Amino acid sequence: MPGLTIGDTIPDLHVQTTQGKIELHAFCKNGWTVLFSHPGDFTPVCTTELAKMAQHSSEFYKKGVKLLGLSCDDVESHNEWIKDIEAYISGCKVDYPIISDPKREIIKELNMVDPEEKDSTGNLPSRALHIVGPDLKIKLSFLYPATTGRNIDEVLRVIESLQKASQFKVATPANWKPGESVVISPSVTNEQAKDMFPQGFDTVDLPSNKEYLRLTKV
Ligand code: BEZ
């Protein structure tokens, strides 16, 4: 994915949203942000994704995560579309802002352009999703085509993994789910691990005997 990617600082764009003007650095600092783009308003997959985000928004907020959507139409169109989104999942509230980008300039700056999807105005946004950390750097990105809706449970899962890794010297193994054991970072020696993880850890017995796969609970 050329352009803005993991480790990069997001640009301090001043954007128009359904909740007024937002300065990205001020919005994202001191917390985590999920910034997610959509090909367009009043499109079927996008409607389901925004509704699912709205349904789960309180779970994100409990983890200290803000949500910020983006679709390339204007604010007036977004506000009309929100009525459909809220009707699609009864009781859900689109309580997060949606950026408008009618000139398709913001999607270029944020590396959210789908080179394959175009309309008469130009390229549409892809289903890109950046998770921005409190230091304003991109910690993780998803890049899906217009035809594949994202799994919001997976977004919540990776947030929990990123937050655990930033808090402890750990990483999460394949198919990890919140509550399961995590692995201790290879940079931590066994001596250090005894101090850092007083709850203890288990070393998986492997043919190499290198003792690098150590599991603990945090
Ligand atoms: C959709 O959101 O359903 C969609 C948008 C653009 C292309 C294909 C699907």
Coordinates of N, CA and C and ligand atoms in Angstrom, one line a residue:
M1 N 0.9 -1.2 0.0 CA 0.0 0.0 0.0 C 0.9 1.2 0.0
P2 N 1.2 1.8 -1.2 CA 2.0 3.0 -1.1 C 1.3 4.2 -0.4
G3 N 2.0 5.2 0.0 CA 1.4 6.3 0.7 C 1.4 6.1 2.2
L4 N 0.5 6.8 2.8 CA 0.4 6.7 4.3 C 0.2 5.3 4.8
T5 N 1.0 4.8 5.7 CA 1.0 3.4 6.1 C 1.4 3.3 7.6
I6 N 1.5 2.1 8.1 CA 1.9 1.8 9.5 C 3.1 2.6 9.9
G7 N 3.1 3.3 11.0 CA 4.2 4.0 11.5 C 4.3 5.5 11.1
D8 N 3.5 5.8 10.1 CA 3.4 7.2 9.6 C 2.5 8.0 10.6
T9 N 2.8 9.3 10.7 CA 1.9 10.3 11.4 C 0.8 10.7 10.5
I10 N -0.4 10.7 10.9 CA -1.5 11.1 10.0 C -1.3 12.7 9.8
P11 N -1.7 13.1 8.6 CA -1.6 14.6 8.4 C -2.6 15.3 9.2
D12 N -2.3 16.6 9.6 CA -3.2 17.4 10.4 C -4.2 18.1 9.5
L13 N -5.1 17.3 8.9 CA -6.1 17.9 7.9 C -7.2 18.5 8.7
H14 N -7.8 19.6 8.2 CA -9.0 20.2 8.8 C -10.1 19.8 7.9
V15 N -11.0 19.0 8.4 CA -12.1 18.4 7.6 C -13.5 18.8 8.0
Q16 N -14.4 18.7 7.1 CA -15.8 19.0 7.4 C -16.5 17.7 7.7
T17 N -17.2 17.6 8.7 CA -17.9 16.4 9.1 C -19.4 16.6 9.4
T18 N -20.1 15.6 9.7 CA -21.5 15.7 10.1 C -21.6 16.3 11.5
Q19 N -20.5 16.4 12.2 CA -20.5 17.0 13.5 C -19.7 18.3 13.5
G20 N -19.6 18.9 12.4 CA -18.8 20.2 12.3 C -17.4 20.0 11.9
K21 N -16.6 21.0 11.9 CA -15.2 21.0 11.5 C -14.3 20.3 12.5
I22 N -13.4 19.4 12.0 CA -12.5 18.7 12.9 C -11.1 18.9 12.4
E23 N -10.2 19.1 13.4 CA -8.8 19.1 13.0 C -8.2 17.8 13.5
L24 N -7.7 17.0 12.5 CA -7.4 15.6 12.8 C -6.5 15.4 14.0
H25 N -5.4 16.2 14.1 CA -4.5 16.0 15.3 C -5.2 16.3 16.6
A26 N -6.0 17.3 16.7 CA -6.7 17.6 17.9 C -7.7 16.5 18.2
F27 N -8.3 16.0 17.2 CA -9.3 15.0 17.4 C -8.7 13.7 17.9
C28 N -7.6 13.3 17.3 CA -7.0 12.0 17.5 C -6.0 11.9 18.7
K29 N -5.5 13.1 19.2 CA -4.5 13.0 20.2 C -5.1 12.5 21.6
N30 N -4.3 11.9 22.4 CA -4.7 11.4 23.7 C -5.6 10.3 23.7
G31 N -5.7 9.5 22.6 CA -6.6 8.4 22.6 C -6.3 7.6 21.3
W32 N -7.2 6.7 21.1 CA -7.1 5.8 19.9 C -8.3 6.2 18.9
T33 N -8.0 6.2 17.6 CA -9.0 6.5 16.7 C -9.1 5.5 15.6
V34 N -10.4 5.1 15.2 CA -10.6 4.2 14.1 C -11.1 5.1 13.0
L35 N -10.3 5.3 11.9 CA -10.7 6.2 10.8 C -11.0 5.3 9.6
F36 N -12.2 5.3 9.2 CA -12.6 4.2 8.2 C -13.4 4.9 7.0
S37 N -13.0 4.5 5.8 CA -13.6 5.1 4.6 C -14.6 4.2 3.9
H38 N -15.4 4.8 3.1 CA -16.5 4.0 2.4 C -16.6 4.5 1.0
P39 N -16.9 3.7 0.0 CA -17.0 4.1 -1.3 C -18.0 5.2 -1.6
G40 N -19.1 5.2 -0.9 CA -20.1 6.2 -1.2 C -21.4 6.1 -0.4
D41 N -22.1 7.2 -0.2 CA -23.4 7.3 0.5 C -24.4 6.5 -0.3
F42 N -25.4 6.0 0.4 CA -26.5 5.2 -0.2 C -26.1 4.1 -1.0
T43 N -25.0 3.4 -0.6 CA -24.6 2.1 -1.2 C -24.8 1.0 -0.2
P44 N -25.1 -0.2 -0.7 CA -25.6 -1.2 0.3 C -24.6 -1.7 1.3
V45 N -23.4 -2.1 0.9 CA -22.5 -2.6 1.9 C -22.1 -1.5 2.9
C46 N -21.9 -0.3 2.4 CA -21.5 0.8 3.3 C -22.6 1.0 4.3
T47 N -23.8 0.9 3.9 CA -24.9 1.2 4.9 C -24.8 0.1 6.0
T48 N -24.6 -1.1 5.6 CA -24.5 -2.2 6.7 C -23.3 -1.9 7.6
E49 N -22.2 -1.5 7.0 CA -20.9 -1.3 7.8 C -21.1 -0.1 8.8
L50 N -21.7 1.0 8.3 CA -21.9 2.1 9.2 C -22.9 1.8 10.3
A51 N -23.9 1.0 10.0 CA -24.9 0.6 11.0 C -24.2 -0.3 12.1
K52 N -23.4 -1.2 11.7 CA -22.7 -2.1 12.6 C -21.8 -1.3 13.5
M53 N -21.1 -0.3 12.9 CA -20.2 0.6 13.7 C -21.0 1.3 14.8
A54 N -22.2 1.8 14.3 CA -23.1 2.5 15.3 C -23.6 1.6 16.4
Q55 N -23.9 0.4 16.0 CA -24.4 -0.6 17.0 C -23.4 -0.9 18.1
H56 N -22.1 -0.9 17.7 CA -21.0 -1.3 18.6 C -20.3 -0.1 19.1
S57 N -20.7 1.2 18.8 CA -19.9 2.3 19.2 C -19.6 2.4 20.7
S58 N -20.5 2.0 21.5 CA -20.2 2.1 23.0 C -19.0 1.2 23.4
E59 N -18.9 0.1 22.7 CA -17.8 -0.8 23.0 C -16.4 -0.2 22.6
F60 N -16.4 0.6 21.5 CA -15.2 1.3 21.2 C -14.9 2.4 22.2
Y61 N -16.0 3.2 22.6 CA -15.7 4.3 23.5 C -15.2 3.8 24.8
K62 N -15.7 2.6 25.3 CA -15.3 2.0 26.6 C -13.8 1.7 26.5
K63 N -13.3 1.4 25.3 CA -11.8 1.1 25.2 C -11.0 2.4 24.9
G64 N -11.7 3.6 25.0 CA -11.0 4.9 24.8 C -10.7 5.1 23.3
V65 N -11.6 4.6 22.4 CA -11.4 4.7 21.0 C -12.5 5.6 20.4
K66 N -12.1 6.5 19.6 CA -13.1 7.4 18.9 C -13.3 6.8 17.5
L67 N -14.4 7.0 16.9 CA -14.7 6.5 15.6 C -14.8 7.8 14.6
L68 N -14.3 7.6 13.4 CA -14.4 8.7 12.5 C -14.6 8.1 11.1
G69 N -15.8 8.2 10.5 CA -16.1 7.7 9.2 C -15.7 8.7 8.1
L70 N -15.7 8.2 6.9 CA -15.4 9.1 5.7 C -16.1 8.5 4.5
S71 N -16.9 9.3 3.8 CA -17.4 8.9 2.6 C -17.4 10.2 1.7
C72 N -17.2 10.0 0.4 CA -16.8 11.2 -0.4 C -18.0 12.1 -0.7
D73 N -19.2 11.8 -0.3 CA -20.3 12.8 -0.6 C -20.3 13.9 0.4
D74 N -21.2 14.9 0.2 CA -21.2 16.1 1.1 C -22.0 15.8 2.4
V75 N -21.9 16.8 3.3 CA -22.5 16.6 4.6 C -24.0 16.5 4.5
E76 N -24.6 17.2 3.6 CA -26.1 17.2 3.4 C -26.5 15.7 3.0
S77 N -25.8 15.2 2.1 CA -26.0 13.8 1.7 C -25.8 12.8 2.9
H78 N -24.7 13.0 3.6 CA -24.4 12.1 4.7 C -25.6 12.2 5.7
N79 N -26.1 13.4 6.0 CA -27.2 13.5 7.0 C -28.4 12.8 6.5
E80 N -28.7 12.8 5.2 CA -29.9 12.1 4.7 C -29.6 10.6 4.8
W81 N -28.4 10.2 4.5 CA -28.0 8.7 4.5 C -28.1 8.2 5.9
I82 N -27.7 9.0 6.9 CA -27.8 8.5 8.3 C -29.2 8.0 8.7
K83 N -30.2 8.6 8.1 CA -31.6 8.1 8.4 C -31.7 6.7 8.0
D84 N -31.2 6.3 6.8 CA -31.3 4.9 6.3 C -30.4 4.0 7.2
I85 N -29.2 4.5 7.6 CA -28.3 3.7 8.4 C -29.0 3.3 9.7
E86 N -29.6 4.3 10.3 CA -30.2 4.1 11.7 C -31.5 3.2 11.5
A87 N -32.1 3.3 10.4 CA -33.3 2.4 10.2 C -32.9 1.0 9.9
Y88 N -31.7 0.8 9.3 CA -31.3 -0.6 9.0 C -31.1 -1.4 10.2
I89 N -30.5 -0.9 11.3 CA -30.4 -1.6 12.5 C -31.2 -0.8 13.5
S90 N -32.3 -1.3 13.9 CA -33.2 -0.5 14.7 C -32.6 -0.2 16.1
G91 N -32.6 1.1 16.5 CA -32.0 1.4 17.8 C -30.6 1.9 17.7
C92 N -29.9 1.7 16.5 CA -28.5 2.1 16.5 C -28.5 3.6 16.2
K93 N -27.5 4.3 16.7 CA -27.3 5.8 16.5 C -26.0 6.0 15.9
V94 N -25.9 6.7 14.8 CA -24.7 7.1 14.2 C -24.2 8.3 15.1
D95 N -23.5 8.0 16.2 CA -23.1 9.0 17.1 C -21.6 9.5 16.9
Y96 N -21.1 9.0 15.8 CA -19.7 9.4 15.4 C -19.7 10.3 14.2
P97 N -18.8 11.2 14.0 CA -18.8 12.0 12.8 C -18.4 11.3 11.5
I98 N -18.9 11.8 10.4 CA -18.5 11.2 9.1 C -18.0 12.4 8.3
I99 N -16.7 12.2 7.8 CA -16.1 13.3 7.0 C -16.7 13.3 5.6
S100 N -16.8 14.5 5.1 CA -17.3 14.6 3.7 C -16.1 15.0 2.9
D101 N -16.0 14.4 1.7 CA -14.8 14.7 0.8 C -15.3 14.7 -0.6
P102 N -16.2 15.7 -1.0 CA -16.7 15.7 -2.3 C -15.6 15.9 -3.4
K103 N -14.5 16.6 -3.0 CA -13.5 16.8 -4.0 C -12.5 15.7 -4.1
R104 N -12.6 14.7 -3.2 CA -11.8 13.5 -3.2 C -10.3 13.8 -3.0
E105 N -10.1 14.9 -2.1 CA -8.7 15.3 -1.8 C -8.2 14.6 -0.5
I106 N -9.2 14.4 0.4 CA -8.8 13.9 1.7 C -8.4 12.4 1.5
I107 N -9.2 11.7 0.7 CA -8.8 10.2 0.5 C -7.4 10.0 -0.1
K108 N -7.0 11.0 -0.8 CA -5.6 10.9 -1.4 C -4.6 11.1 -0.3
E109 N -4.8 12.1 0.6 CA -3.9 12.4 1.7 C -3.9 11.2 2.7
L110 N -5.0 10.5 2.8 CA -5.1 9.4 3.8 C -4.8 8.1 3.2
N111 N -4.4 8.0 2.0 CA -4.2 6.8 1.3 C -5.4 5.8 1.3
M112 N -6.6 6.4 0.9 CA -7.8 5.7 1.0 C -8.5 5.6 -0.4
V113 N -7.7 5.7 -1.4 CA -8.3 5.7 -2.8 C -8.3 4.3 -3.3
D114 N -9.5 3.9 -3.9 CA -9.6 2.6 -4.6 C -9.3 2.9 -6.1
P115 N -8.2 2.4 -6.6 CA -7.8 2.6 -8.0 C -8.8 2.0 -9.0
E116 N -9.5 0.9 -8.5 CA -10.4 0.2 -9.4 C -11.8 0.8 -9.5
E117 N -12.2 1.5 -8.5 CA -13.6 2.0 -8.4 C -13.7 3.5 -8.8
K118 N -14.5 3.8 -9.8 CA -14.6 5.2 -10.3 C -16.0 5.5 -10.5
D119 N -16.4 6.8 -10.3 CA -17.6 7.3 -10.9 C -17.3 8.5 -11.7
S120 N -18.3 9.3 -12.1 CA -18.1 10.4 -13.1 C -17.2 11.4 -12.5
T121 N -17.1 11.5 -11.1 CA -16.2 12.5 -10.5 C -14.7 12.1 -10.3
G122 N -14.5 10.8 -10.5 CA -13.2 10.3 -10.3 C -13.1 9.0 -9.4
N123 N -12.0 8.8 -8.8 CA -11.8 7.6 -8.0 C -12.6 7.6 -6.7
L124 N -13.2 6.5 -6.3 CA -13.9 6.4 -5.1 C -12.9 6.0 -4.0
P125 N -13.4 6.2 -2.7 CA -12.6 5.7 -1.6 C -12.7 4.1 -1.6
S126 N -11.6 3.5 -1.1 CA -11.7 2.1 -0.8 C -12.3 1.9 0.5
R127 N -12.5 0.6 0.9 CA -12.8 0.4 2.3 C -11.5 0.3 3.1
A128 N -10.9 1.4 3.4 CA -9.6 1.5 4.1 C -10.0 1.8 5.6
L129 N -9.2 1.3 6.5 CA -9.4 1.6 7.9 C -8.0 1.7 8.6
H130 N -7.8 2.9 9.1 CA -6.6 3.1 9.9 C -6.9 3.2 11.4
I131 N -6.1 2.5 12.1 CA -6.2 2.7 13.6 C -5.0 3.6 14.0
V132 N -5.4 4.7 14.6 CA -4.4 5.8 14.9 C -4.2 5.7 16.4
G133 N -2.9 5.7 16.8 CA -2.6 5.6 18.3 C -2.5 7.0 18.9
P134 N -2.4 7.1 20.2 CA -2.4 8.4 20.9 C -1.2 9.3 20.4
D135 N -0.2 8.7 19.8 CA 0.9 9.5 19.3 C 0.7 9.9 17.9
L136 N -0.5 9.8 17.4 CA -1.0 10.2 16.0 C -0.4 9.4 14.9
K137 N 0.2 8.2 15.3 CA 0.8 7.4 14.2 C -0.1 6.2 13.9
I138 N -0.1 5.8 12.7 CA -0.9 4.7 12.3 C -0.3 3.4 12.8
K139 N -1.2 2.6 13.6 CA -0.7 1.4 14.2 C -1.1 0.2 13.4
L140 N -2.2 0.3 12.6 CA -2.7 -0.9 11.8 C -3.6 -0.3 10.7
S141 N -3.6 -1.0 9.6 CA -4.5 -0.6 8.5 C -5.1 -1.8 7.9
F142 N -6.4 -1.7 7.5 CA -7.1 -2.7 6.7 C -7.3 -2.1 5.3
L143 N -7.2 -2.9 4.3 CA -7.6 -2.4 3.0 C -8.4 -3.4 2.3
Y144 N -9.7 -3.1 2.2 CA -10.7 -4.1 1.6 C -11.2 -3.4 0.3
P145 N -11.6 -4.2 -0.7 CA -12.3 -3.7 -1.9 C -13.7 -3.4 -1.6
A146 N -14.3 -2.6 -2.5 CA -15.7 -2.2 -2.3 C -16.7 -3.4 -2.1
T147 N -16.3 -4.5 -2.7 CA -17.2 -5.6 -2.7 C -17.2 -6.5 -1.4
T148 N -16.3 -6.2 -0.4 CA -16.1 -7.0 0.8 C -16.3 -6.1 2.0
G149 N -17.4 -6.3 2.7 CA -17.7 -5.6 3.9 C -16.8 -6.0 5.1
R150 N -16.4 -5.1 5.9 CA -15.5 -5.4 7.0 C -16.2 -6.1 8.2
N151 N -15.5 -6.8 9.0 CA -16.0 -7.4 10.2 C -15.7 -6.5 11.4
I152 N -16.8 -6.0 12.0 CA -16.6 -5.0 13.1 C -16.0 -5.7 14.4
D153 N -16.4 -7.0 14.5 CA -15.8 -7.8 15.7 C -14.3 -7.8 15.5
E154 N -13.8 -7.9 14.3 CA -12.3 -8.0 14.0 C -11.7 -6.7 14.4
V155 N -12.4 -5.6 14.1 CA -11.8 -4.2 14.4 C -11.7 -4.1 15.9
L156 N -12.7 -4.6 16.7 CA -12.6 -4.6 18.2 C -11.5 -5.5 18.7
R157 N -11.4 -6.6 18.0 CA -10.3 -7.6 18.4 C -8.9 -7.0 18.3
V158 N -8.7 -6.4 17.1 CA -7.3 -5.9 16.9 C -7.0 -4.7 17.8
I159 N -8.1 -3.9 18.1 CA -7.9 -2.8 19.0 C -7.4 -3.3 20.4
E160 N -8.0 -4.4 20.8 CA -7.6 -5.0 22.1 C -6.2 -5.5 22.0
S161 N -5.8 -6.1 20.9 CA -4.5 -6.6 20.7 C -3.5 -5.4 20.8
L162 N -3.8 -4.4 20.0 CA -2.9 -3.2 20.0 C -2.7 -2.6 21.4
Q163 N -3.8 -2.5 22.1 CA -3.7 -1.9 23.4 C -3.0 -2.7 24.4
K164 N -3.1 -4.1 24.3 CA -2.3 -5.0 25.2 C -0.8 -4.8 24.8
A165 N -0.5 -4.8 23.5 CA 0.9 -4.7 23.1 C 1.5 -3.4 23.5
S166 N 0.7 -2.3 23.6 CA 1.3 -1.0 24.0 C 1.4 -0.9 25.5
Q167 N 0.7 -1.7 26.2 CA 0.7 -1.7 27.7 C 1.7 -2.6 28.3
F168 N 1.9 -3.8 27.7 CA 2.8 -4.8 28.2 C 3.7 -5.2 27.1
K169 N 4.8 -5.9 27.4 CA 5.7 -6.3 26.3 C 5.2 -7.7 25.8
V170 N 4.1 -7.6 25.2 CA 3.4 -8.9 24.7 C 2.9 -8.7 23.3
A171 N 2.6 -9.8 22.6 CA 2.0 -9.8 21.3 C 0.9 -10.8 21.4
T172 N 0.0 -10.8 20.4 CA -1.1 -11.8 20.4 C -1.0 -12.8 19.3
P173 N -1.1 -14.1 19.6 CA -0.9 -15.1 18.6 C -2.0 -15.3 17.6
A174 N -1.8 -16.2 16.7 CA -2.8 -16.4 15.6 C -4.2 -16.7 16.3
N175 N -5.2 -16.1 15.7 CA -6.6 -16.4 16.1 C -6.9 -16.0 17.5
W176 N -6.0 -15.2 18.1 CA -6.2 -14.8 19.5 C -7.6 -14.1 19.7
K177 N -8.2 -14.4 20.9 CA -9.4 -13.6 21.2 C -9.2 -13.0 22.6
P178 N -9.8 -11.9 22.9 CA -9.7 -11.3 24.2 C -9.9 -12.3 25.3
G179 N -9.1 -12.3 26.3 CA -9.2 -13.2 27.4 C -8.3 -14.4 27.3
E180 N -7.8 -14.7 26.1 CA -6.9 -15.8 25.9 C -5.4 -15.4 26.2
S181 N -4.6 -16.4 26.3 CA -3.1 -16.1 26.6 C -2.5 -15.3 25.5
V182 N -1.5 -14.5 25.9 CA -0.8 -13.7 24.9 C 0.7 -14.3 25.0
V183 N 1.5 -13.9 24.0 CA 2.9 -14.3 24.0 C 3.8 -13.2 24.5
I184 N 4.8 -13.6 25.2 CA 5.8 -12.6 25.7 C 6.7 -12.2 24.5
S185 N 7.0 -10.9 24.4 CA 7.8 -10.4 23.3 C 9.2 -11.1 23.4
P186 N 9.8 -11.4 22.2 CA 11.1 -12.1 22.1 C 12.2 -11.2 22.7
S187 N 12.0 -9.9 22.8 CA 13.0 -9.0 23.4 C 13.1 -9.1 24.9
V188 N 12.2 -9.8 25.5 CA 12.2 -10.0 27.0 C 12.9 -11.3 27.3
T189 N 14.0 -11.2 28.2 CA 14.6 -12.4 28.6 C 13.8 -13.1 29.6
N190 N 14.1 -14.4 29.9 CA 13.4 -15.2 30.9 C 13.5 -14.5 32.3
E191 N 14.7 -14.0 32.6 CA 14.9 -13.3 33.9 C 13.9 -12.1 34.0
Q192 N 13.9 -11.3 32.9 CA 13.0 -10.1 32.9 C 11.6 -10.5 33.0
A193 N 11.2 -11.6 32.3 CA 9.8 -12.0 32.3 C 9.4 -12.4 33.7
K194 N 10.2 -12.9 34.5 CA 9.8 -13.3 35.9 C 9.4 -12.1 36.6
D195 N 10.1 -11.0 36.4 CA 9.7 -9.7 37.1 C 8.5 -9.1 36.5
M196 N 8.5 -9.1 35.1 CA 7.4 -8.4 34.4 C 6.1 -9.1 34.5
F197 N 6.1 -10.4 34.6 CA 4.9 -11.2 34.7 C 4.8 -12.0 35.9
P198 N 4.6 -11.4 37.1 CA 4.6 -12.2 38.4 C 3.6 -13.2 38.4
Q199 N 2.5 -13.1 37.5 CA 1.5 -14.1 37.5 C 2.1 -15.4 36.9
G200 N 3.3 -15.4 36.3 CA 3.9 -16.6 35.7 C 3.7 -16.7 34.2
F201 N 4.5 -17.6 33.6 CA 4.3 -17.8 32.2 C 4.7 -19.3 31.9
D202 N 4.2 -19.8 30.8 CA 4.5 -21.2 30.4 C 5.3 -21.1 29.1
T203 N 6.4 -21.9 29.0 CA 7.2 -22.0 27.8 C 6.8 -23.2 27.0
V204 N 6.4 -23.0 25.8 CA 6.0 -24.1 25.0 C 7.2 -24.9 24.6
D205 N 7.1 -26.3 24.8 CA 8.2 -27.2 24.5 C 8.3 -27.4 22.9
L206 N 9.4 -26.9 22.3 CA 9.5 -27.1 20.9 C 10.8 -27.8 20.5
P207 N 10.9 -28.4 19.4 CA 12.1 -29.2 19.1 C 13.4 -28.4 19.2
S208 N 13.4 -27.1 18.8 CA 14.6 -26.3 18.8 C 15.2 -26.0 20.3
N209 N 14.3 -26.2 21.3 CA 14.6 -25.9 22.7 C 15.1 -24.4 22.8
K210 N 14.6 -23.6 22.0 CA 15.1 -22.2 22.1 C 14.2 -21.3 23.0
E211 N 13.2 -21.9 23.5 CA 12.3 -21.3 24.6 C 11.8 -19.9 24.2
Y212 N 11.4 -19.7 22.9 CA 11.0 -18.4 22.5 C 9.5 -18.2 22.5
L213 N 8.7 -19.3 22.7 CA 7.3 -19.2 22.7 C 6.7 -19.3 24.1
R214 N 6.6 -18.2 24.7 CA 6.2 -18.1 26.1 C 4.8 -17.5 26.3
L215 N 3.9 -18.1 27.0 CA 2.5 -17.7 27.1 C 2.2 -17.2 28.5
T216 N 1.5 -16.1 28.6 CA 1.1 -15.6 29.8 C -0.3 -15.0 29.7
K217 N -0.9 -14.6 30.8 CA -2.2 -13.9 30.8 C -2.0 -12.4 31.3
V218 N -2.5 -11.5 30.6 CA -2.4 -10.1 31.1 C -3.8 -9.5 31.0
Ligands
BEZ1 C1 -21.5 -1.0 -1.5 O1 -21.3 -0.3 -0.5 O2 -22.4 -1.8 -1.5 C2 -20.7 -0.8 -2.8 C3 -20.1 0.4 -3.1 C4 -19.3 0.5 -4.3 C5 -19.1 -0.6 -5.1 C6 -19.7 -1.9 -4.7 C7 -20.4 -2.0 -3.5

